[in-house]
Amino acid sequence: MYLKQHIDNSKIIIPCIFLVLIAQFVGKGMPILGAVPGAAMMFAIIIASLQIKAWFPKLPLPAFAWATLISLVLSMPYSPVSDVFLQYTNKIDFLATTTPLLAFAGLSVGNSLDKLKSLSWKIVIVSMVVFTTAYFGACFVAQIILKAQGII
């Protein structure tokens, strides 16, 4: 059962990683072959996070959170693999990962358009409040950090 799930997930993940490698080659001129080990590490983390989510479906964390936690632990200075992990993953421009991520997010929202319609106009108000507070929250944090560093 898990093998079939991983194969199905890989049919989506591998093209996404390939798009990331192409996007960073086109956008930043970074060599594709140099980033393949980091992309393989990303793939392994994605599969591991999906597996953890499958093992513990009742936990409220999504697979994305598990991937973030795994990456955080692997990159921490006291991790025995942090030097190798950071050496290879630093060759991937993570801004290039946003293109396929946003594309697939748009596709997933498009598939649940009926659910969005059932939320009616209230979702507009909720999303505006969320966007506004996230924006001002980020501005507040940036203000504090830039003042502390003496930049402004």
Short mmCIF file of C-alpha atoms in Angstrom, two decimals:
data_model
loop_
_atom_site.label_atom_id
_atom_site.label_comp_id
_atom_site.label_asym_id
_atom_site.label_seq_id
_atom_site.Cartn_x
_atom_site.Cartn_y
_atom_site.Cartn_z
CA MET A 1 0.00 0.00 0.00
CA TYR A 2 2.73 2.48 0.96
CA LEU A 3 4.77 1.63 -2.14
CA LYS A 4 1.86 2.47 -4.45
CA GLN A 5 1.34 5.75 -2.58
CA HIS A 6 5.02 6.65 -2.93
CA ILE A 7 4.96 5.85 -6.63
CA ASP A 8 1.85 8.00 -7.11
CA ASN A 9 3.39 10.83 -5.10
CA SER A 10 6.66 10.53 -7.02
CA LYS A 11 4.78 11.10 -10.27
CA ILE A 12 4.04 14.60 -8.97
CA ILE A 13 7.16 15.29 -6.90
CA ILE A 14 9.77 14.42 -9.52
CA PRO A 15 8.35 16.78 -12.18
CA CYS A 16 8.13 19.51 -9.52
CA ILE A 17 11.78 19.05 -8.59
CA PHE A 18 12.68 19.00 -12.29
CA LEU A 19 10.80 22.30 -12.71
CA VAL A 20 12.72 23.75 -9.76
CA LEU A 21 16.04 22.77 -11.35
CA ILE A 22 15.03 24.28 -14.69
CA ALA A 23 13.68 27.44 -13.04
CA GLN A 24 16.93 28.04 -11.18
CA PHE A 25 18.95 27.35 -14.33
CA VAL A 26 16.89 29.79 -16.38
CA GLY A 27 16.43 32.41 -13.65
CA LYS A 28 19.79 32.32 -11.91
CA GLY A 29 22.05 30.47 -14.33
CA MET A 30 22.79 27.82 -11.71
CA PRO A 31 23.97 24.49 -13.14
CA ILE A 32 21.41 21.70 -13.01
CA LEU A 33 23.86 18.87 -12.37
CA GLY A 34 25.39 20.65 -9.39
CA ALA A 35 21.99 20.86 -7.74
CA VAL A 36 20.93 17.25 -8.31
CA PRO A 37 22.28 15.95 -4.95
CA GLY A 38 20.37 18.70 -3.11
CA ALA A 39 17.28 17.90 -5.15
CA ALA A 40 17.65 14.23 -4.21
CA MET A 41 17.81 15.25 -0.56
CA MET A 42 14.68 17.35 -1.04
CA PHE A 43 12.96 14.35 -2.62
CA ALA A 44 13.93 12.09 0.29
CA ILE A 45 12.63 14.65 2.81
CA ILE A 46 9.36 15.01 0.93
CA ILE A 47 8.84 11.24 0.80
CA ALA A 48 9.77 10.92 4.50
CA SER A 49 7.31 13.66 5.47
CA LEU A 50 4.53 12.03 3.47
CA GLN A 51 5.35 8.70 5.13
CA ILE A 52 5.23 10.24 8.60
CA LYS A 53 1.88 11.83 7.75
CA ALA A 54 0.61 8.40 6.61
CA TRP A 55 1.82 6.75 9.83
CA PHE A 56 0.26 9.40 12.08
CA PRO A 57 -2.88 10.61 10.28
CA LYS A 58 -4.54 11.83 13.49
CA LEU A 59 -1.78 14.33 14.24
CA PRO A 60 -2.82 17.83 13.17
CA LEU A 61 0.46 18.56 11.33
CA PRO A 62 0.35 18.51 7.53
CA ALA A 63 3.10 16.83 5.53
CA PHE A 64 4.59 20.25 4.77
CA ALA A 65 5.17 20.83 8.49
CA TRP A 66 6.87 17.45 8.81
CA ALA A 67 9.16 18.31 5.89
CA THR A 68 10.01 21.62 7.56
CA LEU A 69 10.78 19.90 10.87
CA ILE A 70 12.96 17.25 9.21
CA SER A 71 14.88 19.90 7.27
CA LEU A 72 15.29 21.99 10.41
CA VAL A 73 16.73 19.08 12.37
CA LEU A 74 19.07 18.10 9.52
CA SER A 75 20.38 21.65 9.14
CA MET A 76 20.96 22.45 12.82
CA PRO A 77 24.62 22.87 13.79
CA TYR A 78 24.62 19.94 16.20
CA SER A 79 23.30 17.55 13.55
CA PRO A 80 26.05 15.20 12.33
CA VAL A 81 24.88 15.63 8.74
CA SER A 82 24.34 19.40 8.77
CA ASP A 83 27.54 20.25 6.86
CA VAL A 84 26.77 17.85 4.01
CA PHE A 85 23.07 18.69 4.03
CA LEU A 86 23.70 22.43 3.83
CA GLN A 87 26.49 22.04 1.27
CA TYR A 88 24.15 20.37 -1.21
CA THR A 89 20.85 22.10 -0.43
CA ASN A 90 22.48 25.53 -0.60
CA LYS A 91 23.01 24.86 -4.30
CA ILE A 92 19.26 25.04 -4.78
CA ASP A 93 17.70 28.47 -5.08
CA PHE A 94 14.64 28.03 -2.93
CA LEU A 95 12.96 31.00 -4.59
CA ALA A 96 12.80 28.79 -7.68
CA THR A 97 10.69 26.32 -5.69
CA THR A 98 7.85 28.80 -5.42
CA THR A 99 6.90 28.60 -9.11
CA PRO A 100 5.80 24.94 -9.15
CA LEU A 101 4.50 25.22 -5.59
CA LEU A 102 2.17 28.08 -6.50
CA ALA A 103 1.16 26.35 -9.72
CA PHE A 104 0.10 23.21 -7.88
CA ALA A 105 -1.58 25.24 -5.15
CA GLY A 106 -3.62 26.93 -7.85
CA LEU A 107 -4.51 23.57 -9.36
CA SER A 108 -5.58 22.18 -6.00
CA VAL A 109 -7.79 25.22 -5.35
CA GLY A 110 -9.23 24.86 -8.83
CA ASN A 111 -10.19 21.26 -8.07
CA SER A 112 -12.16 22.32 -4.98
CA LEU A 113 -13.94 25.30 -6.51
CA ASP A 114 -17.32 24.00 -5.36
CA LYS A 115 -16.11 24.02 -1.75
CA LEU A 116 -14.89 27.59 -2.17
CA LYS A 117 -18.29 28.62 -3.53
CA SER A 118 -20.00 27.17 -0.47
CA LEU A 119 -17.93 29.45 1.79
CA SER A 120 -19.63 32.47 0.17
CA TRP A 121 -18.52 36.08 0.65
CA LYS A 122 -17.24 35.47 4.19
CA ILE A 123 -14.03 33.93 2.85
CA VAL A 124 -13.17 37.28 1.24
CA ILE A 125 -13.32 39.07 4.59
CA VAL A 126 -11.35 36.33 6.37
CA SER A 127 -8.66 36.29 3.68
CA MET A 128 -8.34 40.11 3.72
CA VAL A 129 -7.89 40.06 7.50
CA VAL A 130 -5.31 37.28 7.24
CA PHE A 131 -3.38 39.01 4.43
CA THR A 132 -3.44 42.35 6.21
CA THR A 133 -2.30 41.01 9.56
CA ALA A 134 0.41 38.91 7.92
CA TYR A 135 1.66 41.97 6.03
CA PHE A 136 1.71 44.25 9.06
CA GLY A 137 3.17 41.49 11.21
CA ALA A 138 6.02 41.05 8.75
CA CYS A 139 6.54 44.83 8.63
CA PHE A 140 6.63 44.99 12.42
CA VAL A 141 9.22 42.21 12.68
CA ALA A 142 11.31 43.77 9.90
CA GLN A 143 11.17 47.17 11.62
CA ILE A 144 12.41 45.71 14.90
CA ILE A 145 15.21 43.71 13.28
CA LEU A 146 16.38 46.56 11.03
CA LYS A 147 16.40 48.99 13.97
CA ALA A 148 18.30 46.50 16.13
CA GLN A 149 20.91 46.13 13.40
CA GLY A 150 21.18 49.90 12.97
CA ILE A 151 20.18 49.81 9.32
CA ILE A 152 17.31 52.27 9.85
#
